[in-house]
Amino acid sequence: MASQFLSKGDILLHQFPDNETYVKILSPIKNADVILYATLSQPNQKILPLIFSASTARLLGAKSVGLIAPYLPYMRQDTVFEFGEGVTSRYFANLISKNFDWLITVDPHLHRYKTLHEIYSIPTYVLSANDLISQWIRLNLHRPGIFGPDAESHPLISSISEKLNVPYFNAKKIRLDDNQVILSLPTIEGSFSFAVIIDDIISTGGTVIQLIKFLQQTITQPIVVIAVHPLFANDAYNKIISCGIRELVSCNSIPHLSNKIDLSPLILNSISSLL
Ligand code: R5P
């Protein structure tokens, strides 16, 4: 087990009155392989303290500095949609690649990029929550049908439906703006007792709410929603719950009261193989 090789270190982070960050690493790390674990939802306020911590680890003589970011932000702006826009996924990848020796993450939002290697120049280890999500469904829902809201959800929902040997249905999504999307679904065939919507990221909730509404007009089975990365911007969580679904469940890549699927065994295993 990786935990045999790991010891927990302490960092003191302090905000000065003007909001600049003070960093002090309290644990001895000379010649150590240092791993920083960061929840990178709301990344703008976290990234400077993270980079400063990595630089301080190097100053103190760390042999290597790796990053575990179960949720990898800035993956969705993966092209120039309109002239003048920045491709922030690349800028973010450059920043991380310059400051870390390797990265472990879970189900990053890969759409136009097929792999993280296209933008990250350090070794990246991409884990998937699909086994843990399948396990949760197997234990909690009898005869599920799996639904994905867009093309990007296809790898996740197809692998989960294969593991569970149950049908899946993949919607098509057209995004109008940050909050509004239009969805269309293929004919729903086959028998199932629960409709399980699975998406990698829930941010405003607009995407899953459209799919919930569509399904509520089409089928009578109870609906369960599962998110790998529960960003839940503003009041997204309450908006989704108030749609009248059976349950909203998430992985703990971002701490939230909906967390029911623990990613730590997955991450610990990957550290074991890495070490
Ligand atoms: C994008 O394609 C992702 O897979 C999610 O569907 C999307 O980020 C969800 O965003 P929102 O909750 O704001 O609709």
PDB file of C-alpha atoms and ligand atoms in Angstrom:
ATOM      1  CA  MET A   1       0.000   0.000   0.000  1.00  0.00           C
ATOM      2  CA  ALA A   2       1.197   3.505  -0.846  1.00  0.00           C
ATOM      3  CA  SER A   3       0.412   4.698   2.672  1.00  0.00           C
ATOM      4  CA  GLN A   4       3.446   2.687   3.897  1.00  0.00           C
ATOM      5  CA  PHE A   5       5.727   4.929   1.811  1.00  0.00           C
ATOM      6  CA  LEU A   6       3.956   8.172   2.580  1.00  0.00           C
ATOM      7  CA  SER A   7       4.214  10.552   5.450  1.00  0.00           C
ATOM      8  CA  LYS A   8       2.046  13.614   5.754  1.00  0.00           C
ATOM      9  CA  GLY A   9       3.794  16.957   5.623  1.00  0.00           C
ATOM     10  CA  ASP A  10       2.612  20.321   6.840  1.00  0.00           C
ATOM     11  CA  ILE A  11       2.556  23.642   5.047  1.00  0.00           C
ATOM     12  CA  LEU A  12       1.632  26.909   6.664  1.00  0.00           C
ATOM     13  CA  LEU A  13      -0.236  29.201   4.276  1.00  0.00           C
ATOM     14  CA  HIS A  14      -1.181  32.628   5.516  1.00  0.00           C
ATOM     15  CA  GLN A  15      -2.953  35.522   3.794  1.00  0.00           C
ATOM     16  CA  PHE A  16      -1.441  38.938   4.493  1.00  0.00           C
ATOM     17  CA  PRO A  17      -3.939  41.804   4.929  1.00  0.00           C
ATOM     18  CA  ASP A  18      -3.403  42.764   1.278  1.00  0.00           C
ATOM     19  CA  ASN A  19      -4.196  39.138   0.259  1.00  0.00           C
ATOM     20  CA  GLU A  20      -0.664  38.201  -0.716  1.00  0.00           C
ATOM     21  CA  THR A  21       0.273  34.675   0.374  1.00  0.00           C
ATOM     22  CA  TYR A  22       2.935  33.623   2.918  1.00  0.00           C
ATOM     23  CA  VAL A  23       4.219  30.048   2.523  1.00  0.00           C
ATOM     24  CA  LYS A  24       6.251  28.028   5.008  1.00  0.00           C
ATOM     25  CA  ILE A  25       6.873  24.279   4.721  1.00  0.00           C
ATOM     26  CA  LEU A  26       7.042  22.925   8.249  1.00  0.00           C
ATOM     27  CA  SER A  27       8.165  19.340   7.542  1.00  0.00           C
ATOM     28  CA  PRO A  28      11.716  18.214   6.673  1.00  0.00           C
ATOM     29  CA  ILE A  29      11.743  17.461   2.927  1.00  0.00           C
ATOM     30  CA  LYS A  30      15.397  17.584   1.862  1.00  0.00           C
ATOM     31  CA  ASN A  31      15.936  14.828  -0.764  1.00  0.00           C
ATOM     32  CA  ALA A  32      12.306  13.724  -0.398  1.00  0.00           C
ATOM     33  CA  ASP A  33       9.832  13.063  -3.189  1.00  0.00           C
ATOM     34  CA  VAL A  34       7.208  15.645  -2.341  1.00  0.00           C
ATOM     35  CA  ILE A  35       3.590  15.305  -3.439  1.00  0.00           C
ATOM     36  CA  LEU A  36       1.234  18.253  -3.237  1.00  0.00           C
ATOM     37  CA  TYR A  37      -2.457  17.288  -3.135  1.00  0.00           C
ATOM     38  CA  ALA A  38      -4.765  20.082  -4.236  1.00  0.00           C
ATOM     39  CA  THR A  39      -8.494  20.477  -4.738  1.00  0.00           C
ATOM     40  CA  LEU A  40      -8.418  22.807  -7.706  1.00  0.00           C
ATOM     41  CA  SER A  41     -12.044  23.865  -7.981  1.00  0.00           C
ATOM     42  CA  GLN A  42     -12.165  27.709  -7.893  1.00  0.00           C
ATOM     43  CA  PRO A  43      -8.574  27.528  -9.176  1.00  0.00           C
ATOM     44  CA  ASN A  44      -7.700  31.208  -9.473  1.00  0.00           C
ATOM     45  CA  GLN A  45      -7.415  31.732  -5.744  1.00  0.00           C
ATOM     46  CA  LYS A  46      -5.483  28.490  -5.213  1.00  0.00           C
ATOM     47  CA  ILE A  47      -2.951  28.433  -7.996  1.00  0.00           C
ATOM     48  CA  LEU A  48      -0.436  30.977  -6.654  1.00  0.00           C
ATOM     49  CA  PRO A  49      -0.234  29.371  -3.182  1.00  0.00           C
ATOM     50  CA  LEU A  50       0.196  26.009  -4.963  1.00  0.00           C
ATOM     51  CA  ILE A  51       3.015  27.233  -7.214  1.00  0.00           C
ATOM     52  CA  PHE A  52       4.700  29.006  -4.283  1.00  0.00           C
ATOM     53  CA  SER A  53       4.519  25.777  -2.246  1.00  0.00           C
ATOM     54  CA  ALA A  54       6.146  23.807  -5.093  1.00  0.00           C
ATOM     55  CA  SER A  55       8.917  26.418  -5.424  1.00  0.00           C
ATOM     56  CA  THR A  56       9.503  26.378  -1.663  1.00  0.00           C
ATOM     57  CA  ALA A  57       9.738  22.574  -1.708  1.00  0.00           C
ATOM     58  CA  ARG A  58      12.491  22.860  -4.342  1.00  0.00           C
ATOM     59  CA  LEU A  59      14.252  25.579  -2.321  1.00  0.00           C
ATOM     60  CA  LEU A  60      14.315  23.155   0.618  1.00  0.00           C
ATOM     61  CA  GLY A  61      15.966  20.475  -1.523  1.00  0.00           C
ATOM     62  CA  ALA A  62      13.043  18.207  -2.477  1.00  0.00           C
ATOM     63  CA  LYS A  63      14.177  15.506  -4.913  1.00  0.00           C
ATOM     64  CA  SER A  64      10.960  15.816  -6.917  1.00  0.00           C
ATOM     65  CA  VAL A  65       7.654  17.638  -6.622  1.00  0.00           C
ATOM     66  CA  GLY A  66       4.533  15.948  -7.980  1.00  0.00           C
ATOM     67  CA  LEU A  67       0.951  17.175  -8.049  1.00  0.00           C
ATOM     68  CA  ILE A  68      -2.223  15.235  -7.359  1.00  0.00           C
ATOM     69  CA  ALA A  69      -5.168  17.282  -8.560  1.00  0.00           C
ATOM     70  CA  PRO A  70      -8.185  14.942  -8.678  1.00  0.00           C
ATOM     71  CA  TYR A  71     -10.108  17.704 -10.485  1.00  0.00           C
ATOM     72  CA  LEU A  72      -8.039  19.296 -13.240  1.00  0.00           C
ATOM     73  CA  PRO A  73      -9.369  22.779 -14.008  1.00  0.00           C
ATOM     74  CA  TYR A  74      -9.095  24.850 -17.161  1.00  0.00           C
ATOM     75  CA  MET A  75      -9.684  21.931 -19.519  1.00  0.00           C
ATOM     76  CA  ARG A  76     -12.818  23.227 -21.217  1.00  0.00           C
ATOM     77  CA  GLN A  77     -11.364  26.170 -23.139  1.00  0.00           C
ATOM     78  CA  ASP A  78      -9.514  23.804 -25.459  1.00  0.00           C
ATOM     79  CA  THR A  79      -9.675  25.837 -28.660  1.00  0.00           C
ATOM     80  CA  VAL A  80     -10.316  29.328 -29.998  1.00  0.00           C
ATOM     81  CA  PHE A  81     -14.091  29.473 -30.392  1.00  0.00           C
ATOM     82  CA  GLU A  82     -14.075  33.184 -31.299  1.00  0.00           C
ATOM     83  CA  PHE A  83     -11.251  35.347 -32.588  1.00  0.00           C
ATOM     84  CA  GLY A  84      -9.318  36.974 -29.752  1.00  0.00           C
ATOM     85  CA  GLU A  85      -9.950  34.288 -27.123  1.00  0.00           C
ATOM     86  CA  GLY A  86      -7.120  32.710 -25.148  1.00  0.00           C
ATOM     87  CA  VAL A  87      -6.679  28.925 -25.037  1.00  0.00           C
ATOM     88  CA  THR A  88      -6.472  28.851 -21.257  1.00  0.00           C
ATOM     89  CA  SER A  89      -6.137  25.041 -21.075  1.00  0.00           C
ATOM     90  CA  ARG A  90      -2.691  25.423 -22.700  1.00  0.00           C
ATOM     91  CA  TYR A  91      -1.615  28.309 -20.480  1.00  0.00           C
ATOM     92  CA  PHE A  92      -2.656  26.382 -17.381  1.00  0.00           C
ATOM     93  CA  ALA A  93      -0.872  23.233 -18.611  1.00  0.00           C
ATOM     94  CA  ASN A  94       2.326  25.272 -19.226  1.00  0.00           C
ATOM     95  CA  LEU A  95       2.184  26.695 -15.721  1.00  0.00           C
ATOM     96  CA  ILE A  96       1.753  23.267 -14.094  1.00  0.00           C
ATOM     97  CA  SER A  97       4.380  21.646 -16.344  1.00  0.00           C
ATOM     98  CA  LYS A  98       6.944  24.312 -15.427  1.00  0.00           C
ATOM     99  CA  ASN A  99       6.448  23.826 -11.693  1.00  0.00           C
ATOM    100  CA  PHE A 100       5.840  20.105 -11.198  1.00  0.00           C
ATOM    101  CA  ASP A 101       7.595  16.879 -12.188  1.00  0.00           C
ATOM    102  CA  TRP A 102       4.439  14.858 -12.719  1.00  0.00           C
ATOM    103  CA  LEU A 103       0.660  15.082 -12.409  1.00  0.00           C
ATOM    104  CA  ILE A 104      -2.005  12.597 -11.324  1.00  0.00           C
ATOM    105  CA  THR A 105      -5.609  13.485 -12.061  1.00  0.00           C
ATOM    106  CA  VAL A 106      -9.008  11.814 -12.408  1.00  0.00           C
ATOM    107  CA  ASP A 107     -11.210  11.926 -15.519  1.00  0.00           C
ATOM    108  CA  PRO A 108      -9.921  15.215 -16.910  1.00  0.00           C
ATOM    109  CA  HIS A 109     -12.250  16.846 -19.425  1.00  0.00           C
ATOM    110  CA  LEU A 110     -10.718  15.564 -22.662  1.00  0.00           C
ATOM    111  CA  HIS A 111     -12.750  16.710 -25.628  1.00  0.00           C
ATOM    112  CA  ARG A 112     -10.716  18.216 -28.432  1.00  0.00           C
ATOM    113  CA  TYR A 113      -7.482  16.990 -26.831  1.00  0.00           C
ATOM    114  CA  LYS A 114      -7.292  13.218 -26.933  1.00  0.00           C
ATOM    115  CA  THR A 115      -4.656  13.028 -24.176  1.00  0.00           C
ATOM    116  CA  LEU A 116      -3.092  15.389 -21.657  1.00  0.00           C
ATOM    117  CA  HIS A 117       0.278  14.886 -23.392  1.00  0.00           C
ATOM    118  CA  GLU A 118      -0.946  17.275 -26.095  1.00  0.00           C
ATOM    119  CA  ILE A 119      -0.657  20.166 -23.648  1.00  0.00           C
ATOM    120  CA  TYR A 120       1.286  18.922 -20.581  1.00  0.00           C
ATOM    121  CA  SER A 121       5.032  18.431 -21.053  1.00  0.00           C
ATOM    122  CA  ILE A 122       5.486  16.464 -17.785  1.00  0.00           C
ATOM    123  CA  PRO A 123       4.421  12.830 -17.234  1.00  0.00           C
ATOM    124  CA  THR A 124       0.674  12.753 -16.553  1.00  0.00           C
ATOM    125  CA  TYR A 125      -1.233   9.835 -15.047  1.00  0.00           C
ATOM    126  CA  VAL A 126      -4.918   9.869 -15.856  1.00  0.00           C
ATOM    127  CA  LEU A 127      -7.148   7.791 -13.614  1.00  0.00           C
ATOM    128  CA  SER A 128     -10.814   7.052 -14.151  1.00  0.00           C
ATOM    129  CA  ALA A 129     -13.545   6.873 -11.548  1.00  0.00           C
ATOM    130  CA  ASN A 130     -15.472   4.478 -13.795  1.00  0.00           C
ATOM    131  CA  ASP A 131     -14.783   1.368 -11.639  1.00  0.00           C
ATOM    132  CA  LEU A 132     -15.768   3.122  -8.418  1.00  0.00           C
ATOM    133  CA  ILE A 133     -18.901   4.623  -9.995  1.00  0.00           C
ATOM    134  CA  SER A 134     -19.880   1.209 -11.411  1.00  0.00           C
ATOM    135  CA  GLN A 135     -19.356  -0.310  -7.974  1.00  0.00           C
ATOM    136  CA  TRP A 136     -21.585   2.325  -6.352  1.00  0.00           C
ATOM    137  CA  ILE A 137     -24.327   1.764  -8.927  1.00  0.00           C
ATOM    138  CA  ARG A 138     -24.085  -2.018  -8.538  1.00  0.00           C
ATOM    139  CA  LEU A 139     -24.507  -1.731  -4.775  1.00  0.00           C
ATOM    140  CA  ASN A 140     -27.281   0.859  -4.792  1.00  0.00           C
ATOM    141  CA  LEU A 141     -29.386   0.677  -7.964  1.00  0.00           C
ATOM    142  CA  HIS A 142     -31.104  -2.369  -9.380  1.00  0.00           C
ATOM    143  CA  ARG A 143     -31.362  -2.494 -13.211  1.00  0.00           C
ATOM    144  CA  PRO A 144     -30.024   0.942 -14.162  1.00  0.00           C
ATOM    145  CA  GLY A 145     -30.012   2.544 -17.625  1.00  0.00           C
ATOM    146  CA  ILE A 146     -27.097   4.944 -18.115  1.00  0.00           C
ATOM    147  CA  PHE A 147     -27.520   8.386 -19.695  1.00  0.00           C
ATOM    148  CA  GLY A 148     -24.818  10.825 -20.805  1.00  0.00           C
ATOM    149  CA  PRO A 149     -25.631  14.426 -21.710  1.00  0.00           C
ATOM    150  CA  ASP A 150     -23.086  14.974 -24.485  1.00  0.00           C
ATOM    151  CA  ALA A 151     -20.425  13.480 -26.738  1.00  0.00           C
ATOM    152  CA  GLU A 152     -17.730  14.133 -24.126  1.00  0.00           C
ATOM    153  CA  SER A 153     -19.504  11.838 -21.646  1.00  0.00           C
ATOM    154  CA  HIS A 154     -19.346   8.907 -24.076  1.00  0.00           C
ATOM    155  CA  PRO A 155     -16.103   7.268 -22.827  1.00  0.00           C
ATOM    156  CA  LEU A 156     -17.335   7.394 -19.220  1.00  0.00           C
ATOM    157  CA  ILE A 157     -20.910   6.175 -19.780  1.00  0.00           C
ATOM    158  CA  SER A 158     -19.971   3.508 -22.324  1.00  0.00           C
ATOM    159  CA  SER A 159     -17.318   2.002 -20.030  1.00  0.00           C
ATOM    160  CA  ILE A 160     -19.675   2.040 -17.034  1.00  0.00           C
ATOM    161  CA  SER A 161     -22.525   0.491 -19.002  1.00  0.00           C
ATOM    162  CA  GLU A 162     -20.146  -2.202 -20.271  1.00  0.00           C
ATOM    163  CA  LYS A 163     -18.930  -2.988 -16.738  1.00  0.00           C
ATOM    164  CA  LEU A 164     -22.536  -3.261 -15.532  1.00  0.00           C
ATOM    165  CA  ASN A 165     -23.837  -4.875 -18.714  1.00  0.00           C
ATOM    166  CA  VAL A 166     -26.733  -2.411 -18.941  1.00  0.00           C
ATOM    167  CA  PRO A 167     -27.933  -0.104 -21.772  1.00  0.00           C
ATOM    168  CA  TYR A 168     -26.659   3.434 -22.273  1.00  0.00           C
ATOM    169  CA  PHE A 169     -28.055   6.415 -24.137  1.00  0.00           C
ATOM    170  CA  ASN A 170     -25.897   9.322 -25.244  1.00  0.00           C
ATOM    171  CA  ALA A 171     -27.530  12.730 -25.811  1.00  0.00           C
ATOM    172  CA  LYS A 172     -26.266  15.410 -28.198  1.00  0.00           C
ATOM    173  CA  LYS A 173     -25.675  18.833 -26.712  1.00  0.00           C
ATOM    174  CA  ILE A 174     -25.522  22.286 -28.272  1.00  0.00           C
ATOM    175  CA  ARG A 175     -24.302  24.954 -25.846  1.00  0.00           C
ATOM    176  CA  LEU A 176     -25.922  28.388 -26.307  1.00  0.00           C
ATOM    177  CA  ASP A 177     -24.047  30.178 -23.506  1.00  0.00           C
ATOM    178  CA  ASP A 178     -22.570  29.562 -20.011  1.00  0.00           C
ATOM    179  CA  ASN A 179     -25.978  28.629 -18.607  1.00  0.00           C
ATOM    180  CA  GLN A 180     -28.068  27.322 -21.507  1.00  0.00           C
ATOM    181  CA  VAL A 181     -27.833  24.157 -23.579  1.00  0.00           C
ATOM    182  CA  ILE A 182     -30.125  22.292 -25.985  1.00  0.00           C
ATOM    183  CA  LEU A 183     -30.146  18.482 -25.821  1.00  0.00           C
ATOM    184  CA  SER A 184     -31.506  15.761 -28.069  1.00  0.00           C
ATOM    185  CA  LEU A 185     -31.609  12.031 -27.297  1.00  0.00           C
ATOM    186  CA  PRO A 186     -31.840   8.871 -29.411  1.00  0.00           C
ATOM    187  CA  THR A 187     -34.898   6.625 -28.969  1.00  0.00           C
ATOM    188  CA  ILE A 188     -34.864   5.096 -25.493  1.00  0.00           C
ATOM    189  CA  GLU A 189     -35.173   1.331 -25.844  1.00  0.00           C
ATOM    190  CA  GLY A 190     -34.606  -1.570 -23.450  1.00  0.00           C
ATOM    191  CA  SER A 191     -35.868  -2.000 -19.933  1.00  0.00           C
ATOM    192  CA  PHE A 192     -34.370  -0.436 -16.828  1.00  0.00           C
ATOM    193  CA  SER A 193     -35.649   0.591 -13.405  1.00  0.00           C
ATOM    194  CA  PHE A 194     -33.518   3.706 -12.808  1.00  0.00           C
ATOM    195  CA  ALA A 195     -32.279   6.364 -15.224  1.00  0.00           C
ATOM    196  CA  VAL A 196     -28.744   7.215 -14.132  1.00  0.00           C
ATOM    197  CA  ILE A 197     -27.313  10.418 -15.600  1.00  0.00           C
ATOM    198  CA  ILE A 198     -23.513  10.534 -15.401  1.00  0.00           C
ATOM    199  CA  ASP A 199     -21.413  13.596 -16.254  1.00  0.00           C
ATOM    200  CA  ASP A 200     -17.748  14.317 -15.625  1.00  0.00           C
ATOM    201  CA  ILE A 201     -18.349  17.896 -14.451  1.00  0.00           C
ATOM    202  CA  ILE A 202     -21.442  19.607 -13.090  1.00  0.00           C
ATOM    203  CA  SER A 203     -20.895  23.351 -12.978  1.00  0.00           C
ATOM    204  CA  THR A 204     -24.022  25.487 -13.454  1.00  0.00           C
ATOM    205  CA  GLY A 205     -26.137  22.338 -13.624  1.00  0.00           C
ATOM    206  CA  GLY A 206     -27.643  23.564 -16.930  1.00  0.00           C
ATOM    207  CA  THR A 207     -26.608  20.437 -18.830  1.00  0.00           C
ATOM    208  CA  VAL A 208     -27.971  17.832 -16.412  1.00  0.00           C
ATOM    209  CA  ILE A 209     -31.127  19.855 -15.698  1.00  0.00           C
ATOM    210  CA  GLN A 210     -31.961  19.854 -19.421  1.00  0.00           C
ATOM    211  CA  LEU A 211     -31.469  16.090 -19.528  1.00  0.00           C
ATOM    212  CA  ILE A 212     -33.534  15.575 -16.355  1.00  0.00           C
ATOM    213  CA  LYS A 213     -36.404  17.621 -17.850  1.00  0.00           C
ATOM    214  CA  PHE A 214     -36.191  15.771 -21.122  1.00  0.00           C
ATOM    215  CA  LEU A 215     -36.289  12.384 -19.360  1.00  0.00           C
ATOM    216  CA  GLN A 216     -39.152  13.428 -17.078  1.00  0.00           C
ATOM    217  CA  GLN A 217     -41.257  14.053 -20.199  1.00  0.00           C
ATOM    218  CA  THR A 218     -40.228  10.777 -21.799  1.00  0.00           C
ATOM    219  CA  ILE A 219     -39.868   8.074 -19.130  1.00  0.00           C
ATOM    220  CA  THR A 220     -41.383   7.260 -15.741  1.00  0.00           C
ATOM    221  CA  GLN A 221     -38.373   5.692 -13.979  1.00  0.00           C
ATOM    222  CA  PRO A 222     -36.758   7.576 -11.063  1.00  0.00           C
ATOM    223  CA  ILE A 223     -33.679   9.594 -11.995  1.00  0.00           C
ATOM    224  CA  VAL A 224     -30.315   9.488 -10.217  1.00  0.00           C
ATOM    225  CA  VAL A 225     -27.505  11.909 -11.149  1.00  0.00           C
ATOM    226  CA  ILE A 226     -23.812  11.129 -10.650  1.00  0.00           C
ATOM    227  CA  ALA A 227     -20.984  13.656 -11.108  1.00  0.00           C
ATOM    228  CA  VAL A 228     -17.281  12.895 -11.030  1.00  0.00           C
ATOM    229  CA  HIS A 229     -16.400  16.530 -10.300  1.00  0.00           C
ATOM    230  CA  PRO A 230     -19.121  18.375  -8.325  1.00  0.00           C
ATOM    231  CA  LEU A 231     -18.217  22.007  -9.010  1.00  0.00           C
ATOM    232  CA  PHE A 232     -21.805  23.164  -8.369  1.00  0.00           C
ATOM    233  CA  ALA A 233     -21.388  26.839  -9.261  1.00  0.00           C
ATOM    234  CA  ASN A 234     -23.709  29.161  -7.317  1.00  0.00           C
ATOM    235  CA  ASP A 235     -26.931  27.323  -6.399  1.00  0.00           C
ATOM    236  CA  ALA A 236     -26.536  24.515  -8.957  1.00  0.00           C
ATOM    237  CA  TYR A 237     -26.879  21.762  -6.351  1.00  0.00           C
ATOM    238  CA  ASN A 238     -30.247  23.018  -5.056  1.00  0.00           C
ATOM    239  CA  LYS A 239     -31.498  23.669  -8.587  1.00  0.00           C
ATOM    240  CA  ILE A 240     -30.784  20.060  -9.565  1.00  0.00           C
ATOM    241  CA  ILE A 241     -32.254  18.610  -6.367  1.00  0.00           C
ATOM    242  CA  SER A 242     -35.421  20.673  -6.809  1.00  0.00           C
ATOM    243  CA  CYS A 243     -36.032  19.025 -10.197  1.00  0.00           C
ATOM    244  CA  GLY A 244     -37.476  16.078  -8.271  1.00  0.00           C
ATOM    245  CA  ILE A 245     -34.767  13.490  -8.851  1.00  0.00           C
ATOM    246  CA  ARG A 246     -34.241  10.464  -6.615  1.00  0.00           C
ATOM    247  CA  GLU A 247     -30.622  11.261  -5.678  1.00  0.00           C
ATOM    248  CA  LEU A 248     -27.596  13.376  -6.618  1.00  0.00           C
ATOM    249  CA  VAL A 249     -24.300  11.644  -5.912  1.00  0.00           C
ATOM    250  CA  SER A 250     -20.700  12.714  -6.516  1.00  0.00           C
ATOM    251  CA  CYS A 251     -17.109  11.593  -6.195  1.00  0.00           C
ATOM    252  CA  ASN A 252     -14.990  13.370  -3.603  1.00  0.00           C
ATOM    253  CA  SER A 253     -12.583  15.040  -6.051  1.00  0.00           C
ATOM    254  CA  ILE A 254     -14.153  18.214  -4.620  1.00  0.00           C
ATOM    255  CA  PRO A 255     -15.505  18.052  -1.058  1.00  0.00           C
ATOM    256  CA  HIS A 256     -19.313  18.391  -1.053  1.00  0.00           C
ATOM    257  CA  LEU A 257     -22.231  16.983   0.917  1.00  0.00           C
ATOM    258  CA  SER A 258     -23.196  14.891  -2.136  1.00  0.00           C
ATOM    259  CA  ASN A 259     -19.858  12.970  -2.003  1.00  0.00           C
ATOM    260  CA  LYS A 260     -20.651   9.263  -1.795  1.00  0.00           C
ATOM    261  CA  ILE A 261     -17.933   7.800  -3.992  1.00  0.00           C
ATOM    262  CA  ASP A 262     -14.476   7.879  -2.428  1.00  0.00           C
ATOM    263  CA  LEU A 263     -11.602   8.256  -4.896  1.00  0.00           C
ATOM    264  CA  SER A 264      -8.840   7.685  -2.358  1.00  0.00           C
ATOM    265  CA  PRO A 265      -8.299   3.933  -3.079  1.00  0.00           C
ATOM    266  CA  LEU A 266      -7.850   4.791  -6.768  1.00  0.00           C
ATOM    267  CA  ILE A 267      -5.378   7.580  -6.031  1.00  0.00           C
ATOM    268  CA  LEU A 268      -3.447   5.595  -3.391  1.00  0.00           C
ATOM    269  CA  ASN A 269      -3.030   2.694  -5.836  1.00  0.00           C
ATOM    270  CA  SER A 270      -1.656   4.986  -8.493  1.00  0.00           C
ATOM    271  CA  ILE A 271       0.863   6.498  -6.046  1.00  0.00           C
ATOM    272  CA  SER A 272       1.953   2.960  -5.113  1.00  0.00           C
ATOM    273  CA  SER A 273       2.733   2.131  -8.735  1.00  0.00           C
ATOM    274  CA  LEU A 274       4.461   5.466  -9.233  1.00  0.00           C
ATOM    275  CA  LEU A 275       6.670   5.069  -6.179  1.00  0.00           C
TER     276      LEU A 275
HETATM  277  C1  R5P B   1     -18.868  19.675 -20.723  1.00  0.00           C
HETATM  278  O1  R5P B   1     -18.960  19.285 -21.839  1.00  0.00           O
HETATM  279  C2  R5P B   1     -18.913  18.817 -19.507  1.00  0.00           C
HETATM  280  O2  R5P B   1     -18.836  17.470 -19.802  1.00  0.00           O
HETATM  281  C3  R5P B   1     -20.144  19.103 -18.660  1.00  0.00           C
HETATM  282  O3  R5P B   1     -21.286  18.577 -19.314  1.00  0.00           O
HETATM  283  C4  R5P B   1     -20.314  20.571 -18.473  1.00  0.00           C
HETATM  284  O4  R5P B   1     -19.109  21.145 -18.040  1.00  0.00           O
HETATM  285  C5  R5P B   1     -21.392  20.833 -17.465  1.00  0.00           C
HETATM  286  O5  R5P B   1     -21.503  22.203 -17.307  1.00  0.00           O
HETATM  287  P1  R5P B   1     -22.841  22.836 -16.724  1.00  0.00           P
HETATM  288  O6  R5P B   1     -23.152  22.125 -15.457  1.00  0.00           O
HETATM  289  O7  R5P B   1     -22.480  24.285 -16.521  1.00  0.00           O
HETATM  290  O8  R5P B   1     -23.896  22.663 -17.769  1.00  0.00           O
END
